[in-house]
């Protein structure tokens, strides 16, 4: 400490014209007294260092600092990371928007008829396509567009699409669409799957039960699907 303080004192007191002479004077005095200068003390081979895997620790004030100091003595670098927040311990809550699912849907018209459709994409996307078909009068592509062209005073309730079933699988989705077409008065084209007439009594029973209740039960159609394993023709 004495050697370092002598050099620091010389640098603080002397100006540029006398600093070199003063430093030489300090070196001569130290050599006569057999004391090493700071440069001489640090000369020599450096101790071998071993590269070690760094440690990552959660930061805890007053604890992690001490652990990091101990690890540095063993040539282990320490990286601190912030502690987890409460939100990271909780499962993310996703906004379950029904129109984002694939499945079977219904669009009502003010005339009392409905359009039953199915899509493997989101129902929201399919409804937007129906609106575009109406806007561009693509009647050959859309039954909804054809219906509104034939009856221009009718209003399709695009603001209130109804989800009849959520289904990603192709065959169950097509079967569900065919059943829902049978259940509801509609203006669908006959270009999809058709339910065999042998199923009509069961569908009629489901329709009667649905009309007698304030809200339809989804399990009615599911029960119907379980009663038969035949594919519509």
mmCIF file of C-alpha atoms in Angstrom:
data_model
loop_
_atom_site.group_PDB
_atom_site.id
_atom_site.type_symbol
_atom_site.label_atom_id
_atom_site.label_comp_id
_atom_site.label_asym_id
_atom_site.label_seq_id
_atom_site.Cartn_x
_atom_site.Cartn_y
_atom_site.Cartn_z
ATOM 1 C CA UNK A 1 0.000 0.000 0.000
ATOM 2 C CA UNK A 2 2.921 2.368 0.730
ATOM 3 C CA UNK A 3 4.401 1.830 -2.740
ATOM 4 C CA UNK A 4 1.076 2.447 -4.491
ATOM 5 C CA UNK A 5 0.358 5.563 -2.421
ATOM 6 C CA UNK A 6 3.762 7.079 -3.344
ATOM 7 C CA UNK A 7 3.080 6.729 -7.062
ATOM 8 C CA UNK A 8 -0.470 8.046 -6.719
ATOM 9 C CA UNK A 9 0.773 11.019 -4.707
ATOM 10 C CA UNK A 10 3.363 11.863 -7.386
ATOM 11 C CA UNK A 11 0.763 11.760 -10.171
ATOM 12 C CA UNK A 12 -1.636 14.016 -8.242
ATOM 13 C CA UNK A 13 0.886 16.653 -7.160
ATOM 14 C CA UNK A 14 3.321 16.963 -10.112
ATOM 15 C CA UNK A 15 2.513 18.667 -13.374
ATOM 16 C CA UNK A 16 3.358 17.335 -16.838
ATOM 17 C CA UNK A 17 6.859 18.859 -16.847
ATOM 18 C CA UNK A 18 7.972 17.216 -13.579
ATOM 19 C CA UNK A 19 5.899 13.991 -13.396
ATOM 20 C CA UNK A 20 8.461 11.829 -15.225
ATOM 21 C CA UNK A 21 11.355 12.942 -12.989
ATOM 22 C CA UNK A 22 9.345 12.469 -9.833
ATOM 23 C CA UNK A 23 8.334 8.917 -10.811
ATOM 24 C CA UNK A 24 11.957 8.026 -11.538
ATOM 25 C CA UNK A 25 12.951 9.440 -8.168
ATOM 26 C CA UNK A 26 10.327 7.289 -6.413
ATOM 27 C CA UNK A 27 11.571 4.186 -8.249
ATOM 28 C CA UNK A 28 15.193 4.835 -7.202
ATOM 29 C CA UNK A 29 14.173 5.296 -3.586
ATOM 30 C CA UNK A 30 12.189 2.071 -3.620
ATOM 31 C CA UNK A 31 15.035 0.144 -5.206
ATOM 32 C CA UNK A 32 17.519 1.410 -2.595
ATOM 33 C CA UNK A 33 15.134 0.218 0.089
ATOM 34 C CA UNK A 34 14.632 -3.123 -1.724
ATOM 35 C CA UNK A 35 10.943 -2.486 -2.360
ATOM 36 C CA UNK A 36 9.234 -3.560 -5.573
ATOM 37 C CA UNK A 37 7.312 -1.187 -7.796
ATOM 38 C CA UNK A 38 3.696 -2.086 -8.768
ATOM 39 C CA UNK A 39 4.850 -3.259 -12.220
ATOM 40 C CA UNK A 40 7.514 -5.472 -10.738
ATOM 41 C CA UNK A 41 5.147 -7.030 -8.255
ATOM 42 C CA UNK A 42 2.729 -8.141 -10.976
ATOM 43 C CA UNK A 43 5.407 -9.547 -13.253
ATOM 44 C CA UNK A 44 5.749 -13.292 -13.592
ATOM 45 C CA UNK A 45 3.645 -16.137 -14.957
ATOM 46 C CA UNK A 46 -0.025 -15.954 -14.215
ATOM 47 C CA UNK A 47 -1.518 -18.865 -12.335
ATOM 48 C CA UNK A 48 -3.221 -21.311 -14.693
ATOM 49 C CA UNK A 49 -6.959 -20.829 -14.979
ATOM 50 C CA UNK A 50 -9.480 -23.569 -15.674
ATOM 51 C CA UNK A 51 -12.592 -22.831 -17.669
ATOM 52 C CA UNK A 52 -15.604 -23.986 -15.726
ATOM 53 C CA UNK A 53 -19.276 -24.151 -16.517
ATOM 54 C CA UNK A 54 -20.977 -20.919 -15.381
ATOM 55 C CA UNK A 55 -23.643 -21.028 -12.712
ATOM 56 C CA UNK A 56 -27.069 -19.420 -13.065
ATOM 57 C CA UNK A 57 -28.721 -18.523 -9.778
ATOM 58 C CA UNK A 58 -32.006 -16.819 -8.896
ATOM 59 C CA UNK A 59 -31.194 -13.451 -7.388
ATOM 60 C CA UNK A 60 -31.884 -13.143 -3.666
ATOM 61 C CA UNK A 61 -30.556 -10.007 -2.070
ATOM 62 C CA UNK A 62 -27.877 -10.728 0.516
ATOM 63 C CA UNK A 63 -27.631 -14.429 -0.358
ATOM 64 C CA UNK A 64 -26.831 -14.766 -4.045
ATOM 65 C CA UNK A 65 -24.091 -12.112 -3.817
ATOM 66 C CA UNK A 66 -22.200 -14.130 -1.232
ATOM 67 C CA UNK A 67 -22.573 -17.353 -3.188
ATOM 68 C CA UNK A 68 -21.300 -15.619 -6.322
ATOM 69 C CA UNK A 69 -18.255 -14.326 -4.430
ATOM 70 C CA UNK A 70 -17.401 -17.847 -3.261
ATOM 71 C CA UNK A 71 -17.829 -19.290 -6.752
ATOM 72 C CA UNK A 72 -15.548 -16.654 -8.281
ATOM 73 C CA UNK A 73 -12.732 -17.949 -6.104
ATOM 74 C CA UNK A 74 -13.134 -21.280 -7.876
ATOM 75 C CA UNK A 75 -13.101 -19.575 -11.318
ATOM 76 C CA UNK A 76 -16.836 -20.115 -11.770
ATOM 77 C CA UNK A 77 -18.725 -17.267 -13.377
ATOM 78 C CA UNK A 78 -22.093 -16.490 -11.888
ATOM 79 C CA UNK A 79 -25.118 -15.166 -13.741
ATOM 80 C CA UNK A 80 -28.071 -13.857 -11.793
ATOM 81 C CA UNK A 81 -31.651 -14.078 -12.999
ATOM 82 C CA UNK A 82 -34.719 -12.423 -11.499
ATOM 83 C CA UNK A 83 -37.110 -14.462 -9.445
ATOM 84 C CA UNK A 84 -40.293 -15.705 -11.093
ATOM 85 C CA UNK A 85 -43.350 -13.565 -10.812
ATOM 86 C CA UNK A 86 -46.685 -14.896 -9.623
ATOM 87 C CA UNK A 87 -48.029 -14.827 -13.187
ATOM 88 C CA UNK A 88 -45.292 -17.266 -14.252
ATOM 89 C CA UNK A 89 -46.480 -19.855 -11.746
ATOM 90 C CA UNK A 90 -50.071 -19.652 -12.983
ATOM 91 C CA UNK A 91 -51.350 -21.387 -16.089
ATOM 92 C CA UNK A 92 -52.146 -18.971 -18.915
ATOM 93 C CA UNK A 93 -55.834 -18.187 -19.291
ATOM 94 C CA UNK A 94 -56.776 -18.297 -22.945
ATOM 95 C CA UNK A 95 -59.728 -16.356 -24.204
ATOM 96 C CA UNK A 96 -62.051 -19.092 -25.460
ATOM 97 C CA UNK A 97 -63.852 -17.503 -28.373
ATOM 98 C CA UNK A 98 -66.343 -20.051 -29.777
ATOM 99 C CA UNK A 99 -66.180 -18.665 -33.328
ATOM 100 C CA UNK A 100 -62.494 -19.604 -33.467
ATOM 101 C CA UNK A 101 -63.324 -23.325 -33.545
ATOM 102 C CA UNK A 102 -64.108 -25.660 -36.414
ATOM 103 C CA UNK A 103 -67.506 -27.281 -36.546
ATOM 104 C CA UNK A 104 -71.123 -26.931 -37.678
ATOM 105 C CA UNK A 105 -72.921 -23.577 -37.598
ATOM 106 C CA UNK A 106 -76.294 -22.026 -38.434
ATOM 107 C CA UNK A 107 -77.140 -18.656 -39.971
ATOM 108 C CA UNK A 108 -80.773 -17.585 -39.679
ATOM 109 C CA UNK A 109 -82.740 -15.560 -42.194
ATOM 110 C CA UNK A 110 -85.665 -13.365 -41.199
ATOM 111 C CA UNK A 111 -87.898 -15.452 -43.431
ATOM 112 C CA UNK A 112 -87.702 -18.331 -40.961
ATOM 113 C CA UNK A 113 -85.280 -20.489 -42.911
ATOM 114 C CA UNK A 114 -81.670 -21.076 -41.993
ATOM 115 C CA UNK A 115 -78.405 -22.048 -43.590
ATOM 116 C CA UNK A 116 -76.522 -24.951 -42.027
ATOM 117 C CA UNK A 117 -72.829 -25.152 -42.813
ATOM 118 C CA UNK A 118 -69.651 -26.855 -41.684
ATOM 119 C CA UNK A 119 -66.003 -25.831 -41.841
ATOM 120 C CA UNK A 120 -62.647 -27.284 -40.858
ATOM 121 C CA UNK A 121 -61.361 -23.766 -40.235
ATOM 122 C CA UNK A 122 -62.732 -21.258 -37.787
ATOM 123 C CA UNK A 123 -66.441 -20.498 -38.060
ATOM 124 C CA UNK A 124 -65.589 -16.803 -37.933
ATOM 125 C CA UNK A 125 -63.536 -17.125 -41.132
ATOM 126 C CA UNK A 126 -66.319 -19.028 -42.886
ATOM 127 C CA UNK A 127 -68.921 -16.389 -41.975
ATOM 128 C CA UNK A 128 -66.674 -13.684 -43.427
ATOM 129 C CA UNK A 129 -66.504 -15.671 -46.665
ATOM 130 C CA UNK A 130 -70.313 -15.826 -46.810
ATOM 131 C CA UNK A 131 -70.452 -12.044 -46.427
ATOM 132 C CA UNK A 132 -67.917 -11.622 -49.249
ATOM 133 C CA UNK A 133 -69.943 -13.959 -51.494
ATOM 134 C CA UNK A 134 -73.042 -11.823 -50.912
ATOM 135 C CA UNK A 135 -71.105 -8.623 -51.565
ATOM 136 C CA UNK A 136 -69.812 -9.913 -54.901
ATOM 137 C CA UNK A 137 -73.097 -11.744 -55.746
ATOM 138 C CA UNK A 138 -71.380 -15.130 -56.165
ATOM 139 C CA UNK A 139 -74.635 -17.088 -56.271
ATOM 140 C CA UNK A 140 -73.112 -20.173 -57.896
ATOM 141 C CA UNK A 141 -70.608 -20.453 -55.056
ATOM 142 C CA UNK A 142 -72.818 -19.634 -52.092
ATOM 143 C CA UNK A 143 -76.341 -20.772 -51.215
ATOM 144 C CA UNK A 144 -76.668 -17.725 -48.981
ATOM 145 C CA UNK A 145 -75.862 -15.383 -51.845
ATOM 146 C CA UNK A 146 -78.370 -17.198 -54.062
ATOM 147 C CA UNK A 147 -81.055 -16.939 -51.383
ATOM 148 C CA UNK A 148 -80.589 -13.190 -50.929
ATOM 149 C CA UNK A 149 -80.617 -12.604 -54.696
ATOM 150 C CA UNK A 150 -83.904 -14.496 -55.046
ATOM 151 C CA UNK A 151 -85.381 -12.650 -52.065
ATOM 152 C CA UNK A 152 -83.605 -9.269 -51.883
ATOM 153 C CA UNK A 153 -85.696 -8.061 -48.943
ATOM 154 C CA UNK A 154 -84.535 -10.880 -46.693
ATOM 155 C CA UNK A 155 -81.930 -10.251 -44.024
ATOM 156 C CA UNK A 156 -79.328 -12.862 -42.994
ATOM 157 C CA UNK A 157 -78.368 -12.649 -39.338
ATOM 158 C CA UNK A 158 -74.610 -12.562 -39.785
ATOM 159 C CA UNK A 159 -74.466 -10.752 -36.453
ATOM 160 C CA UNK A 160 -75.729 -13.828 -34.629
ATOM 161 C CA UNK A 161 -74.144 -17.028 -35.978
ATOM 162 C CA UNK A 162 -75.069 -20.080 -33.918
ATOM 163 C CA UNK A 163 -72.615 -22.882 -33.239
ATOM 164 C CA UNK A 164 -74.360 -26.234 -33.411
ATOM 165 C CA UNK A 165 -71.277 -28.385 -32.820
ATOM 166 C CA UNK A 166 -67.518 -28.040 -32.421
ATOM 167 C CA UNK A 167 -65.803 -30.788 -34.368
ATOM 168 C CA UNK A 168 -62.356 -31.040 -36.001
ATOM 169 C CA UNK A 169 -62.779 -34.525 -37.497
ATOM 170 C CA UNK A 170 -64.094 -34.658 -41.048
ATOM 171 C CA UNK A 171 -66.575 -37.568 -40.995
ATOM 172 C CA UNK A 172 -68.252 -36.680 -37.665
ATOM 173 C CA UNK A 173 -68.481 -33.066 -38.838
ATOM 174 C CA UNK A 174 -70.153 -34.019 -42.122
ATOM 175 C CA UNK A 175 -72.553 -36.359 -40.335
ATOM 176 C CA UNK A 176 -73.440 -33.657 -37.841
ATOM 177 C CA UNK A 177 -74.119 -31.175 -40.647
ATOM 178 C CA UNK A 178 -76.422 -33.668 -42.415
ATOM 179 C CA UNK A 179 -78.349 -34.259 -39.187
ATOM 180 C CA UNK A 180 -78.719 -30.550 -38.436
ATOM 181 C CA UNK A 181 -79.987 -29.927 -41.982
ATOM 182 C CA UNK A 182 -82.709 -32.479 -41.307
ATOM 183 C CA UNK A 183 -83.559 -30.864 -37.972
ATOM 184 C CA UNK A 184 -83.946 -27.242 -39.141
ATOM 185 C CA UNK A 185 -85.955 -25.629 -41.965
ATOM 186 C CA UNK A 186 -83.258 -24.439 -44.336
ATOM 187 C CA UNK A 187 -82.368 -23.232 -47.807
ATOM 188 C CA UNK A 188 -79.284 -25.446 -48.197
ATOM 189 C CA UNK A 189 -78.486 -26.987 -51.536
ATOM 190 C CA UNK A 190 -78.647 -30.752 -51.831
ATOM 191 C CA UNK A 191 -74.957 -31.168 -52.585
ATOM 192 C CA UNK A 192 -73.743 -32.464 -49.245
ATOM 193 C CA UNK A 193 -74.141 -35.675 -47.304
ATOM 194 C CA UNK A 194 -77.683 -36.984 -47.038
ATOM 195 C CA UNK A 195 -79.180 -38.745 -44.044
ATOM 196 C CA UNK A 196 -80.976 -42.001 -45.029
ATOM 197 C CA UNK A 197 -84.772 -41.928 -44.594
ATOM 198 C CA UNK A 198 -84.527 -44.716 -42.018
ATOM 199 C CA UNK A 199 -83.172 -42.115 -39.593
ATOM 200 C CA UNK A 200 -86.164 -39.788 -40.000
ATOM 201 C CA UNK A 201 -88.167 -41.096 -36.990
ATOM 202 C CA UNK A 202 -85.217 -40.539 -34.648
ATOM 203 C CA UNK A 203 -84.581 -37.045 -36.024
ATOM 204 C CA UNK A 204 -88.292 -36.242 -35.707
ATOM 205 C CA UNK A 205 -88.188 -37.269 -32.050
ATOM 206 C CA UNK A 206 -85.163 -35.052 -31.454
ATOM 207 C CA UNK A 207 -86.884 -32.114 -33.172
ATOM 208 C CA UNK A 208 -89.974 -32.558 -31.015
ATOM 209 C CA UNK A 209 -87.939 -32.669 -27.816
ATOM 210 C CA UNK A 210 -85.985 -29.598 -28.903
ATOM 211 C CA UNK A 211 -89.115 -27.579 -29.633
ATOM 212 C CA UNK A 212 -90.645 -28.468 -26.268
ATOM 213 C CA UNK A 213 -87.614 -27.255 -24.329
ATOM 214 C CA UNK A 214 -86.411 -23.635 -24.044
ATOM 215 C CA UNK A 215 -82.883 -24.605 -25.026
ATOM 216 C CA UNK A 216 -81.693 -27.417 -27.219
ATOM 217 C CA UNK A 217 -79.560 -30.099 -25.652
ATOM 218 C CA UNK A 218 -76.393 -30.931 -27.603
ATOM 219 C CA UNK A 219 -76.471 -34.470 -26.222
ATOM 220 C CA UNK A 220 -79.613 -35.196 -28.258
ATOM 221 C CA UNK A 221 -77.678 -35.317 -31.494
ATOM 222 C CA UNK A 222 -74.767 -37.070 -29.807
ATOM 223 C CA UNK A 223 -77.190 -39.768 -28.639
ATOM 224 C CA UNK A 224 -78.468 -40.069 -32.168
ATOM 225 C CA UNK A 225 -74.948 -40.542 -33.500
ATOM 226 C CA UNK A 226 -74.304 -43.306 -30.998
ATOM 227 C CA UNK A 227 -77.464 -45.176 -32.018
ATOM 228 C CA UNK A 228 -76.119 -45.914 -35.483
ATOM 229 C CA UNK A 229 -72.775 -46.645 -37.039
ATOM 230 C CA UNK A 230 -73.929 -46.334 -40.670
ATOM 231 C CA UNK A 231 -72.419 -43.712 -42.922
ATOM 232 C CA UNK A 232 -74.888 -41.411 -44.736
ATOM 233 C CA UNK A 233 -75.300 -42.056 -48.413
#
